[in-house]
Coordinates of N, CA and C in Angstrom, one line a residue:
M200 N 11.9 -3.0 27.8 CA 12.9 -2.9 28.9 C 12.3 -3.2 30.2
T201 N 13.0 -4.0 31.1 CA 12.4 -4.3 32.4 C 13.3 -3.5 33.5
E202 N 12.6 -2.9 34.3 CA 13.2 -2.3 35.5 C 12.8 -2.9 36.8
Y203 N 13.8 -3.0 37.7 CA 13.5 -3.6 39.0 C 13.5 -2.6 40.2
R204 N 12.6 -2.9 41.1 CA 12.5 -2.1 42.4 C 12.4 -3.1 43.4
A205 N 12.8 -2.7 44.5 CA 12.7 -3.7 45.7 C 12.1 -3.0 46.9
F206 N 11.3 -3.7 47.6 CA 10.6 -3.3 48.8 C 11.4 -3.9 50.0
V207 N 11.9 -3.1 50.9 CA 12.6 -3.6 52.1 C 11.9 -3.3 53.3
G208 N 11.6 -4.3 54.1 CA 11.0 -4.2 55.4 C 12.0 -4.6 56.5
E209 N 12.4 -3.5 57.3 CA 13.3 -3.7 58.4 C 12.7 -3.9 59.7
N210 N 13.2 -4.7 60.6 CA 12.7 -5.0 62.0 C 11.2 -4.9 62.1
L211 N 10.5 -5.7 61.3 CA 9.1 -5.7 61.3 C 8.6 -6.1 62.5
G212 N 7.6 -5.2 63.0 CA 6.9 -5.6 64.1 C 7.7 -5.0 65.4
G213 N 8.8 -4.4 65.2 CA 9.5 -3.8 66.3 C 9.4 -2.4 66.4
P214 N 10.0 -1.7 67.4 CA 10.0 -0.3 67.6 C 10.7 0.4 66.6
N215 N 11.8 -0.2 65.9 CA 12.5 0.4 64.9 C 12.2 0.0 63.5
E216 N 10.9 -0.4 63.3 CA 10.4 -0.9 62.0 C 10.5 0.2 61.0
R217 N 11.0 -0.2 59.7 CA 11.3 0.8 58.6 C 10.9 0.0 57.4
T218 N 10.3 0.6 56.5 CA 9.8 0.1 55.2 C 10.0 1.0 54.1
G219 N 10.2 0.6 52.9 CA 10.3 1.6 51.8 C 10.7 0.7 50.5
W220 N 10.4 1.5 49.4 CA 10.8 1.0 48.0 C 12.1 1.7 47.6
Y221 N 12.9 0.8 46.9 CA 14.3 1.3 46.5 C 14.7 0.8 45.1
S222 N 15.4 1.6 44.4 CA 15.9 1.2 43.2 C 17.2 0.2 43.4
L223 N 17.7 -0.6 42.4 CA 18.7 -1.4 42.6 C 20.0 -0.7 43.0
E224 N 20.1 0.4 42.5 CA 21.3 1.3 42.9 C 21.3 1.7 44.4
E225 N 20.1 2.1 44.8 CA 19.9 2.4 46.2 C 20.1 1.2 47.2
L226 N 19.8 0.0 46.8 CA 20.0 -1.2 47.5 C 21.5 -1.4 47.6
T227 N 22.3 -1.1 46.5 CA 23.7 -1.3 46.5 C 24.5 -0.3 47.4
D228 N 24.0 0.9 47.4 CA 24.7 1.8 48.1 C 24.2 2.1 49.6
G229 N 22.9 1.5 49.9 CA 22.4 1.7 51.2 C 22.8 0.8 52.3
S230 N 22.4 1.1 53.4 CA 22.7 0.3 54.7 C 21.4 -0.1 55.3
F231 N 21.2 -1.5 55.6 CA 20.0 -1.9 56.1 C 20.2 -2.8 57.3
S232 N 19.2 -2.8 58.1 CA 19.2 -3.8 59.3 C 19.5 -5.2 58.9
P233 N 20.2 -6.0 59.7 CA 20.3 -7.4 59.2 C 19.0 -8.2 59.3
L234 N 18.0 -7.6 60.1 CA 16.7 -8.4 60.2 C 15.8 -7.7 59.2
N235 N 15.7 -8.3 58.0 CA 14.9 -7.5 56.9 C 14.3 -8.7 56.0
V236 N 13.3 -8.1 55.3 CA 12.6 -8.8 54.3 C 12.7 -8.1 53.0
V237 N 13.0 -8.7 51.8 CA 13.1 -8.0 50.6 C 12.2 -8.6 49.6
L238 N 11.4 -7.8 48.9 CA 10.5 -8.2 47.8 C 10.9 -7.5 46.5
L239 N 11.4 -8.3 45.5 CA 11.8 -7.6 44.2 C 10.7 -7.7 43.2
R240 N 10.5 -6.6 42.5 CA 9.4 -6.4 41.6 C 9.9 -5.9 40.3
A241 N 9.5 -6.6 39.2 CA 9.9 -6.3 37.8 C 8.9 -5.4 37.2
D242 N 9.2 -4.3 36.8 CA 8.2 -3.3 36.1 C 8.7 -3.4 34.5
S243 N 7.8 -4.0 33.8 CA 8.1 -4.2 32.4 C 7.2 -3.4 31.5
D244 N 7.8 -2.9 30.3 CA 7.0 -2.2 29.4 C 6.5 -3.1 28.3
A245 N 6.5 -4.4 28.6 CA 5.9 -5.3 27.6 C 4.5 -5.0 27.3
P246 N 4.0 -5.2 26.1 CA 2.5 -4.9 25.8 C 1.6 -5.7 26.7
L247 N 0.4 -5.2 27.0 CA -0.6 -5.9 27.7 C -1.7 -6.4 26.7
W248 N -1.9 -7.7 26.7 CA -2.8 -8.4 25.8 C -4.1 -8.6 26.4
P249 N -5.0 -7.9 25.9 CA -6.5 -8.1 26.4 C -7.1 -9.3 25.8
M250 N -8.2 -9.9 26.3 CA -8.7 -11.1 25.7 C -9.2 -10.8 24.4
G251 N -9.0 -11.6 23.4 CA -9.3 -11.5 22.0 C -8.1 -10.9 21.3
I252 N -7.1 -11.6 21.3 CA -5.7 -11.1 20.7 C -6.0 -11.1 19.2
E253 N -5.5 -10.1 18.6 CA -5.6 -10.0 17.1 C -5.0 -11.3 16.5
D254 N -5.6 -11.7 15.3 CA -5.2 -13.0 14.7 C -3.6 -12.8 14.2
E255 N -3.4 -11.6 13.6 CA -2.1 -11.4 13.0 C -0.9 -11.4 14.0
E256 N -1.3 -11.2 15.3 CA -0.2 -11.2 16.3 C 0.3 -12.7 16.7
F257 N -0.4 -13.7 16.1 CA 0.0 -15.1 16.3 C 0.9 -15.5 15.1
A258 N 2.1 -16.1 15.5 CA 2.8 -16.9 14.3 C 1.9 -18.0 13.8
Q259 N 1.8 -18.0 12.4 CA 0.9 -19.0 11.8 C 1.7 -19.7 10.7
R260 N 1.1 -20.8 10.3 CA 1.8 -21.6 9.2 C 1.8 -20.8 7.9
K261 N 2.9 -20.9 7.1 CA 3.0 -20.3 5.8 C 3.5 -21.4 4.8
P262 N 3.0 -21.3 3.5 CA 2.2 -20.2 2.9 C 0.7 -20.3 3.3
D263 N 0.3 -21.4 3.7 CA -1.3 -21.5 4.0 C -1.5 -20.9 5.4
K264 N -1.3 -19.6 5.6 CA -1.5 -18.9 6.8 C -3.0 -18.8 7.1
G265 N -3.3 -19.1 8.3 CA -4.6 -18.9 8.7 C -5.2 -20.1 9.4
L266 N -4.2 -21.0 9.9 CA -4.7 -22.2 10.7 C -4.8 -21.7 12.1
I267 N -5.9 -21.0 12.5 CA -6.0 -20.5 13.7 C -7.6 -20.2 13.9
T268 N -7.9 -20.3 15.1 CA -9.4 -20.0 15.5 C -9.5 -18.5 15.5
K269 N -10.3 -18.0 14.6 CA -10.4 -16.6 14.4 C -10.8 -15.8 15.6
K270 N -10.3 -14.5 16.0 CA -10.6 -13.8 17.1 C -12.0 -13.9 17.6
E271 N -12.9 -13.6 16.7 CA -14.4 -13.5 17.1 C -14.9 -14.8 17.6
I272 N -14.5 -15.9 16.9 CA -14.9 -17.3 17.3 C -14.3 -17.7 18.5
R273 N -12.9 -17.3 18.7 CA -12.2 -17.6 19.9 C -12.8 -17.0 21.1
V274 N -13.2 -15.8 21.1 CA -13.7 -15.1 22.1 C -15.1 -15.8 22.6
L275 N -15.9 -16.1 21.6 CA -17.2 -16.7 22.0 C -17.0 -18.1 22.5
S276 N -15.9 -18.9 22.0 CA -15.7 -20.2 22.4 C -15.2 -20.2 23.9
L277 N -14.3 -19.2 24.2 CA -13.8 -19.1 25.5 C -14.8 -18.7 26.5
A278 N -15.8 -17.9 26.1 CA -16.9 -17.5 26.9 C -17.8 -18.8 27.3
K279 N -18.1 -19.6 26.2 CA -18.8 -20.7 26.5 C -18.1 -21.9 27.3
L280 N -16.8 -21.8 27.3 CA -16.1 -22.7 28.2 C -16.1 -22.3 29.7
A281 N -16.4 -21.1 30.0 CA -16.7 -20.5 31.3 C -15.5 -20.9 32.2
L282 N -14.3 -20.4 31.8 CA -13.1 -20.7 32.5 C -13.1 -19.9 33.8
R283 N -12.3 -20.5 35.0 CA -12.0 -19.9 36.1 C -10.6 -19.9 36.3
A284 N -10.1 -19.2 37.2 CA -8.6 -19.1 37.5 C -8.0 -20.3 37.7
D285 N -8.7 -21.3 38.3 CA -8.1 -22.5 38.7 C -8.5 -23.7 37.7
S286 N -9.1 -23.4 36.5 CA -9.6 -24.4 35.6 C -8.4 -25.3 35.0
V287 N -8.8 -26.6 34.8 CA -7.9 -27.5 34.0 C -8.5 -27.5 32.6
V288 N -7.8 -27.2 31.6 CA -8.2 -27.0 30.2 C -7.6 -27.9 29.3
W289 N -8.3 -28.5 28.3 CA -7.7 -29.3 27.2 C -8.0 -28.4 25.9
D290 N -6.9 -28.2 25.0 CA -7.1 -27.7 23.7 C -6.8 -28.8 22.7
I291 N -7.6 -29.3 22.0 CA -7.4 -30.5 21.1 C -7.3 -30.0 19.7
G292 N -6.3 -30.2 19.0 CA -6.1 -29.7 17.7 C -5.7 -28.1 17.8
A293 N -4.5 -27.9 18.4 CA -4.2 -26.5 18.9 C -3.9 -25.7 17.8
G294 N -3.5 -26.1 16.6 CA -3.2 -25.2 15.5 C -2.1 -24.2 15.7
S295 N -2.4 -22.9 15.9 CA -1.4 -21.9 16.3 C -1.2 -21.7 17.8
G296 N -2.2 -22.5 18.6 CA -2.1 -22.3 19.9 C -2.9 -21.1 20.6
S297 N -3.7 -20.4 19.7 CA -4.3 -19.2 20.2 C -5.4 -19.5 21.3
V298 N -6.2 -20.6 21.2 CA -7.1 -20.8 22.3 C -6.4 -21.1 23.6
A299 N -5.4 -22.1 23.4 CA -4.6 -22.5 24.6 C -3.9 -21.4 25.3
I300 N -3.4 -20.4 24.5 CA -2.8 -19.2 25.1 C -3.8 -18.4 25.7
E301 N -4.9 -18.0 25.2 CA -5.9 -17.2 25.8 C -6.4 -18.0 27.2
A302 N -6.7 -19.3 27.0 CA -7.0 -20.0 28.2 C -6.0 -20.0 29.3
A303 N -4.8 -20.1 29.0 CA -3.7 -20.0 30.0 C -3.7 -18.7 30.6
R304 N -3.9 -17.6 30.0 CA -4.0 -16.3 30.6 C -5.1 -16.1 31.6
I305 N -6.2 -16.9 31.3 CA -7.4 -16.8 32.3 C -7.2 -17.8 33.5
A306 N -6.8 -19.1 33.1 CA -6.6 -20.0 34.1 C -5.2 -20.1 34.7
R307 N -4.7 -19.0 35.3 CA -3.5 -18.9 35.8 C -3.1 -19.8 36.8
E308 N -4.0 -20.1 37.7 CA -3.7 -20.9 38.8 C -4.2 -22.5 38.6
G309 N -4.6 -22.8 37.3 CA -4.9 -24.0 36.9 C -3.8 -24.7 36.0
A310 N -4.4 -25.4 35.0 CA -3.4 -26.0 34.0 C -4.1 -26.1 32.7
V311 N -3.3 -25.9 31.6 CA -3.7 -26.0 30.2 C -2.9 -27.0 29.5
Y312 N -3.6 -28.0 28.8 CA -2.9 -28.9 28.1 C -3.3 -28.8 26.6
A313 N -2.4 -28.8 25.7 CA -2.6 -28.7 24.3 C -2.0 -29.9 23.6
I314 N -2.7 -30.4 22.5 CA -2.3 -31.5 21.7 C -2.5 -31.0 20.2
E315 N -1.3 -31.2 19.4 CA -1.4 -30.9 17.9 C -0.7 -32.0 17.2
K316 N -1.3 -32.5 16.1 CA -0.7 -33.5 15.2 C 0.4 -33.1 14.3
N317 N 0.1 -31.8 13.9 CA 1.2 -31.4 12.7 C 2.5 -30.9 13.3
E318 N 3.5 -31.5 13.0 CA 4.8 -31.3 13.6 C 5.3 -29.8 13.4
P319 N 5.1 -29.2 12.2 CA 5.5 -27.9 11.8 C 4.9 -26.9 12.8
D320 N 3.6 -27.1 13.2 CA 2.9 -26.3 14.0 C 3.4 -26.2 15.4
L321 N 4.1 -27.2 15.9 CA 4.5 -27.3 17.3 C 5.4 -26.1 17.7
E322 N 6.4 -25.8 16.7 CA 7.3 -24.7 17.0 C 6.6 -23.5 16.9
L323 N 5.7 -23.2 16.1 CA 4.9 -22.0 16.0 C 4.1 -21.8 17.3
I324 N 3.5 -22.9 17.9 CA 2.9 -22.8 19.2 C 3.9 -22.4 20.3
R325 N 5.1 -23.0 20.3 CA 6.1 -22.6 21.4 C 6.5 -21.2 21.0
S326 N 6.6 -20.8 19.9 CA 7.0 -19.3 19.7 C 5.8 -18.4 20.1
N327 N 4.7 -18.7 20.0 CA 3.5 -17.9 20.5 C 3.5 -17.9 22.0
M328 N 3.8 -19.1 22.6 CA 3.8 -19.2 24.1 C 4.8 -18.2 24.6
R329 N 6.1 -18.2 23.9 CA 7.0 -17.2 24.4 C 6.7 -15.7 24.2
K330 N 6.0 -15.4 23.1 CA 5.7 -14.1 22.9 C 4.6 -13.7 23.9
F331 N 3.7 -14.4 24.2 CA 2.5 -14.0 25.1 C 2.7 -14.3 26.5
R332 N 3.9 -15.0 26.7 CA 4.4 -15.2 28.2 C 3.4 -16.2 28.9
T333 N 3.0 -17.3 28.2 CA 2.2 -18.3 28.8 C 2.9 -19.6 28.8
D334 N 2.5 -20.5 29.7 CA 3.1 -21.7 30.0 C 2.0 -22.8 30.2
F335 N 2.1 -23.8 29.2 CA 1.2 -24.9 29.3 C 1.9 -26.1 28.8
T336 N 1.2 -27.3 29.0 CA 1.8 -28.6 28.4 C 1.4 -28.8 26.9
L337 N 2.4 -29.0 26.2 CA 2.2 -29.1 24.7 C 2.7 -30.5 24.2
V338 N 1.7 -31.3 23.6 CA 2.1 -32.6 23.3 C 1.8 -32.8 21.7
A339 N 2.7 -33.5 21.2 CA 2.6 -33.9 19.7 C 1.8 -35.1 19.5
G340 N 0.7 -35.1 18.8 CA -0.1 -36.3 18.7 C -1.5 -36.1 18.2
R341 N -2.1 -37.1 17.7 CA -3.4 -37.1 17.2 C -4.5 -37.7 18.3
A342 N -5.1 -36.8 18.8 CA -6.2 -37.1 19.9 C -7.1 -38.1 19.3
P343 N -7.6 -39.1 20.2 CA -7.4 -39.2 21.6 C -6.1 -39.8 22.2
A344 N -5.3 -40.3 21.2 CA -3.9 -40.8 21.7 C -3.1 -39.6 22.4
G345 N -2.7 -40.0 23.5 CA -1.9 -38.8 24.3 C -2.7 -38.2 25.5
L346 N -4.0 -38.2 25.3 CA -4.9 -37.6 26.4 C -4.7 -38.3 27.7
E347 N -4.4 -39.5 27.7 CA -4.3 -40.2 29.1 C -3.3 -39.6 30.0
A348 N -2.3 -38.8 29.4 CA -1.3 -38.1 30.2 C -1.8 -36.8 30.9
F349 N -3.0 -36.4 30.4 CA -3.4 -35.2 30.8 C -4.3 -35.3 32.2
A350 N -4.3 -34.3 33.0 CA -5.2 -34.3 34.1 C -6.6 -34.0 33.7
D351 N -7.6 -34.7 34.5 CA -9.0 -34.5 34.1 C -9.4 -33.1 34.0
P352 N -10.2 -32.8 33.0 CA -10.5 -31.4 32.6 C -11.7 -30.8 33.2
D353 N -11.7 -29.6 33.4 CA -13.0 -28.9 33.8 C -13.6 -28.3 32.3
A354 N -12.7 -28.1 31.4 CA -13.1 -27.6 30.1 C -12.3 -28.2 29.0
V355 N -13.0 -28.5 27.9 CA -12.4 -29.1 26.7 C -12.7 -28.2 25.5
F356 N -11.7 -27.8 24.7 CA -11.9 -27.1 23.5 C -11.5 -28.1 22.3
I357 N -12.3 -28.2 21.3 CA -12.0 -29.2 20.2 C -12.1 -28.3 19.0
G358 N -11.0 -27.8 18.4 CA -11.1 -27.0 17.2 C -10.8 -27.7 16.0
G359 N -10.2 -29.0 16.1 CA -9.8 -29.6 14.9 C -8.6 -30.5 15.1
G360 N -8.3 -31.4 14.3 CA -7.0 -32.2 14.4 C -7.2 -33.3 15.2
G361 N -8.5 -33.7 15.7 CA -8.6 -34.9 16.5 C -8.8 -36.1 15.6
G362 N -9.0 -37.2 16.3 CA -9.3 -38.5 15.6 C -10.7 -38.7 15.3
E363 N -11.1 -39.9 15.2 CA -12.5 -40.2 14.9 C -13.4 -39.5 16.0
P364 N -14.3 -38.7 15.6 CA -15.2 -37.9 16.6 C -15.8 -38.7 17.7
R365 N -16.4 -39.9 17.3 CA -17.1 -40.7 18.4 C -16.1 -41.2 19.4
E366 N -14.9 -41.6 19.0 CA -13.8 -42.1 20.0 C -13.3 -40.9 20.7
L367 N -13.1 -39.8 20.1 CA -12.6 -38.6 20.7 C -13.4 -38.0 21.8
L368 N -14.7 -37.9 21.3 CA -15.7 -37.3 22.3 C -16.1 -38.3 23.4
G369 N -16.0 -39.6 23.1 CA -16.1 -40.6 24.3 C -15.1 -40.5 25.3
V370 N -13.8 -40.3 24.9 CA -12.8 -40.0 25.9 C -13.0 -38.8 26.7
C371 N -13.4 -37.6 26.0 CA -13.5 -36.3 26.6 C -14.6 -36.3 27.6
V372 N -15.7 -37.0 27.2 CA -16.9 -37.1 28.1 C -16.5 -37.9 29.4
T373 N -15.9 -39.0 29.1 CA -15.5 -39.9 30.2 C -14.6 -39.1 31.4
R374 N -13.6 -38.4 30.8 CA -12.7 -37.8 31.6 C -13.2 -36.5 32.1
L375 N -14.2 -35.9 31.6 CA -14.7 -34.6 32.0 C -15.2 -34.5 33.5
K376 N -14.8 -33.6 34.3 CA -15.2 -33.4 35.6 C -16.7 -33.1 35.6
P377 N -17.4 -33.5 36.7 CA -18.8 -33.1 36.9 C -19.0 -31.5 36.8
G378 N -19.9 -31.0 36.1 CA -20.1 -29.6 35.9 C -19.2 -29.0 34.8
G379 N -18.5 -29.9 34.2 CA -17.5 -29.4 33.3 C -18.2 -29.2 31.8
T380 N -17.4 -28.5 30.9 CA -17.9 -28.2 29.6 C -17.0 -28.5 28.5
I381 N -17.7 -29.1 27.4 CA -17.0 -29.2 26.2 C -17.4 -28.2 25.1
V382 N -16.5 -27.7 24.4 CA -16.9 -26.7 23.4 C -16.1 -27.3 22.0
M383 N -16.9 -27.4 21.0 CA -16.4 -27.9 19.8 C -16.8 -27.0 18.7
N384 N -15.9 -26.6 17.9 CA -16.2 -25.7 16.6 C -16.3 -26.7 15.4
A385 N -17.3 -26.5 14.7 CA -17.6 -27.3 13.4 C -17.9 -26.4 12.3
A386 N -17.3 -26.6 11.1 CA -17.4 -25.8 10.0 C -18.5 -26.3 9.0
T387 N -18.9 -27.6 9.1 CA -19.9 -28.1 8.1 C -21.2 -28.7 8.9
I388 N -22.2 -28.8 8.3 CA -23.5 -29.3 8.9 C -23.2 -30.8 9.1
E389 N -22.4 -31.4 8.3 CA -22.2 -32.9 8.5 C -21.4 -33.1 9.8
N390 N -20.4 -32.3 10.1 CA -19.6 -32.5 11.4 C -20.6 -32.1 12.6
L391 N -21.4 -31.1 12.4 CA -22.3 -30.6 13.4 C -23.3 -31.8 13.8
A392 N -23.9 -32.3 12.7 CA -24.8 -33.4 13.0 C -24.3 -34.7 13.6
E393 N -23.0 -35.0 13.3 CA -22.3 -36.1 13.9 C -22.0 -35.9 15.4
A394 N -21.5 -34.8 15.6 CA -21.0 -34.3 16.9 C -22.3 -34.3 17.9
Q395 N -23.4 -33.7 17.4 CA -24.6 -33.6 18.2 C -25.2 -35.0 18.6
A396 N -25.2 -35.9 17.5 CA -25.7 -37.3 17.7 C -24.8 -38.0 18.8
V397 N -23.5 -37.9 18.6 CA -22.6 -38.5 19.6 C -22.8 -38.1 21.0
L398 N -22.8 -36.8 21.1 CA -23.0 -36.2 22.5 C -24.3 -36.5 23.1
K399 N -25.4 -36.6 22.3 CA -26.6 -37.1 22.8 C -26.5 -38.5 23.3
E400 N -25.9 -39.3 22.6 CA -25.8 -40.8 23.0 C -25.0 -40.9 24.2
L401 N -24.0 -39.9 24.4 CA -23.2 -39.9 25.6 C -23.9 -39.2 26.8
G402 N -25.1 -38.8 26.6 CA -25.8 -38.2 27.7 C -25.5 -36.9 28.0
M403 N -25.0 -36.2 27.1 CA -24.6 -34.7 27.3 C -25.7 -33.8 26.7
E404 N -26.0 -32.7 27.4 CA -26.9 -31.8 26.9 C -26.1 -30.7 26.1
T405 N -26.6 -30.4 24.9 CA -25.9 -29.5 23.9 C -26.7 -28.3 23.7
D406 N -25.9 -27.2 23.3 CA -26.4 -26.0 22.9 C -25.6 -25.5 21.7
I407 N -26.2 -25.0 20.6 CA -25.4 -24.8 19.4 C -25.6 -23.4 19.0
L408 N -24.6 -22.6 18.7 CA -24.6 -21.2 18.3 C -23.8 -21.3 16.8
L409 N -24.7 -20.7 15.9 CA -24.2 -20.4 14.5 C -23.7 -19.1 14.6
A410 N -22.3 -18.9 14.4 CA -21.7 -17.6 14.3 C -21.5 -17.2 12.9
Q411 N -22.1 -16.2 12.4 CA -21.9 -15.7 11.0 C -21.6 -14.2 11.2
M412 N -20.3 -13.9 10.9 CA -19.7 -12.6 11.2 C -19.1 -12.0 9.9
S413 N -19.0 -10.7 9.9 CA -18.4 -10.0 8.8 C -17.5 -8.9 9.5
R414 N -16.3 -8.7 8.8 CA -15.4 -7.6 9.2 C -15.5 -6.5 8.2
S415 N -15.3 -5.3 8.7 CA -15.3 -4.2 7.8 C -14.0 -4.2 7.0
K416 N -14.0 -3.7 5.8 CA -12.9 -3.6 5.0 C -13.0 -2.3 4.0
P417 N -11.9 -1.5 4.1 CA -12.1 -0.3 3.4 C -11.9 -0.6 1.7
I418 N -12.7 0.1 1.0 CA -12.7 0.1 -0.5 C -12.7 1.6 -1.0
L419 N -11.6 2.1 -1.5 CA -11.4 3.5 -2.0 C -11.7 4.3 -0.7
N420 N -12.7 5.2 -0.7 CA -13.0 6.0 0.5 C -14.2 5.6 1.2
M421 N -14.6 4.3 1.0 CA -15.8 3.7 1.5 C -15.5 2.4 2.3
T422 N -16.5 1.9 2.9 CA -16.3 0.7 3.7 C -17.3 -0.5 3.2
R423 N -16.7 -1.6 3.1 CA -17.6 -2.7 2.8 C -17.4 -3.8 3.9
F424 N -18.2 -4.9 3.8 CA -18.0 -5.9 4.8 C -17.5 -7.3 4.1
E425 N -16.6 -8.0 4.8 CA -16.1 -9.2 4.2 C -16.5 -10.3 5.2
G426 N -17.3 -11.4 4.7 CA -17.7 -12.3 5.7 C -16.7 -13.3 6.0
L427 N -16.7 -13.8 7.3 CA -15.9 -14.8 7.8 C -16.7 -16.1 7.5
N428 N -16.0 -17.2 7.5 CA -16.6 -18.6 7.3 C -17.5 -18.9 8.5
P429 N -18.8 -19.2 8.2 CA -19.6 -19.5 9.4 C -19.1 -20.7 10.2
V430 N -19.3 -20.7 11.5 CA -18.8 -21.7 12.3 C -19.9 -22.1 13.4
Y431 N -20.1 -23.4 13.5 CA -21.1 -23.8 14.5 C -20.3 -24.1 15.8
I432 N -20.7 -23.4 16.9 CA -20.1 -23.6 18.2 C -21.1 -24.4 19.1
I433 N -20.6 -25.6 19.3 CA -21.3 -26.7 20.0 C -20.8 -26.6 21.4
T434 N -21.8 -26.5 22.3 CA -21.4 -26.5 23.8 C -22.1 -27.7 24.5
A435 N -21.4 -28.5 25.1 CA -21.9 -29.7 25.8 C -21.6 -29.7 27.3
K436 N -22.5 -29.7 28.1 CA -22.2 -29.6 29.6 C -22.5 -31.0 30.3
R437 N -21.7 -31.3 31.3 CA -22.0 -32.5 32.2 C -22.6 -31.9 33.5
K438 N -23.8 -32.4 33.8 CA -24.4 -31.9 35.0 C -23.6 -32.4 36.3
R439 N -23.7 -31.6 37.3 CA -23.3 -32.1 38.6 C -24.3 -33.1 39.2
E440 N -23.8 -34.0 40.1 CA -24.7 -34.9 40.6 C -25.8 -34.2 41.4
G441 N -27.0 -34.7 41.1 CA -28.2 -34.1 41.8 C -28.9 -33.1 41.1
E442 N -28.2 -32.5 40.0 CA -28.8 -31.3 39.2 C -30.1 -31.8 38.4
A443 N -30.1 -33.0 37.9 CA -31.1 -33.6 37.1 C -32.5 -33.6 38.0
G444 N -32.3 -34.1 39.1 CA -33.4 -34.2 40.0 C -34.0 -33.0 40.3
R445 N -33.3 -31.9 40.6 CA -33.7 -30.7 41.0 C -34.5 -30.1 39.9
E446 N -34.0 -30.2 38.7 CA -34.7 -29.6 37.5 C -36.1 -30.3 37.4
N447 N -36.2 -31.5 37.7 CA -37.4 -32.2 37.5 C -38.5 -32.0 38.6
G448 N -37.9 -31.1 39.5 CA -38.9 -30.8 40.6 C -38.8 -31.7 42.0
D449 N -37.7 -32.6 41.9 CA -37.5 -33.5 43.1 C -36.8 -32.8 44.2
E450 N -37.0 -33.2 45.3 CA -36.4 -32.5 46.5 C -35.1 -33.4 46.8

């Protein structure tokens, strides 16, 4: 339920200045100076979602539920993206939209663009956008087709669903702003090796994190651990102009 309160400032800056908070009923019944400013505030009891939203909170495809970047991998990937409030972010292969949604909650003054090739997932993403009260541009397509309509990014997340890696990474690197970051998740050593080779050819410096995690699970009155699939988190950065020279000791 949402409740509304209003701040009224009357005769601001004058000798008869008066300010105060009022309920909507008090506004209806009250009398105020014609020279006033009113600010309306909505107090909502909607849940507050911290970073690292639980996987089950997202609408996901059924019966093959689970097309989602798992919470632990999502948090690590978002940290590697190093988002700011004004970042422009691409989410390529959005799946359930979990990364785009968490990115949009961080980059509130920036812009988030998501692309997903599977038609059934698009409505799931829109449903999740409504649930988590986020707004971003969602496009149906198989990247790199469609990326030309996006603003140049500060950060790119590639979770899956893209086209041929060489072509896709080539477009991302070309469009990436100086100082920007690409984060790519890979589940196999073959995809890791290909991505690393392509990024090296494109002049990007890479850092790789192998995330191997387990979640606790009850068994009778005891606890065991159930492993998540290992994921390679590949981070590639574009240096700002002049950084390479400074690292080599040049003035």
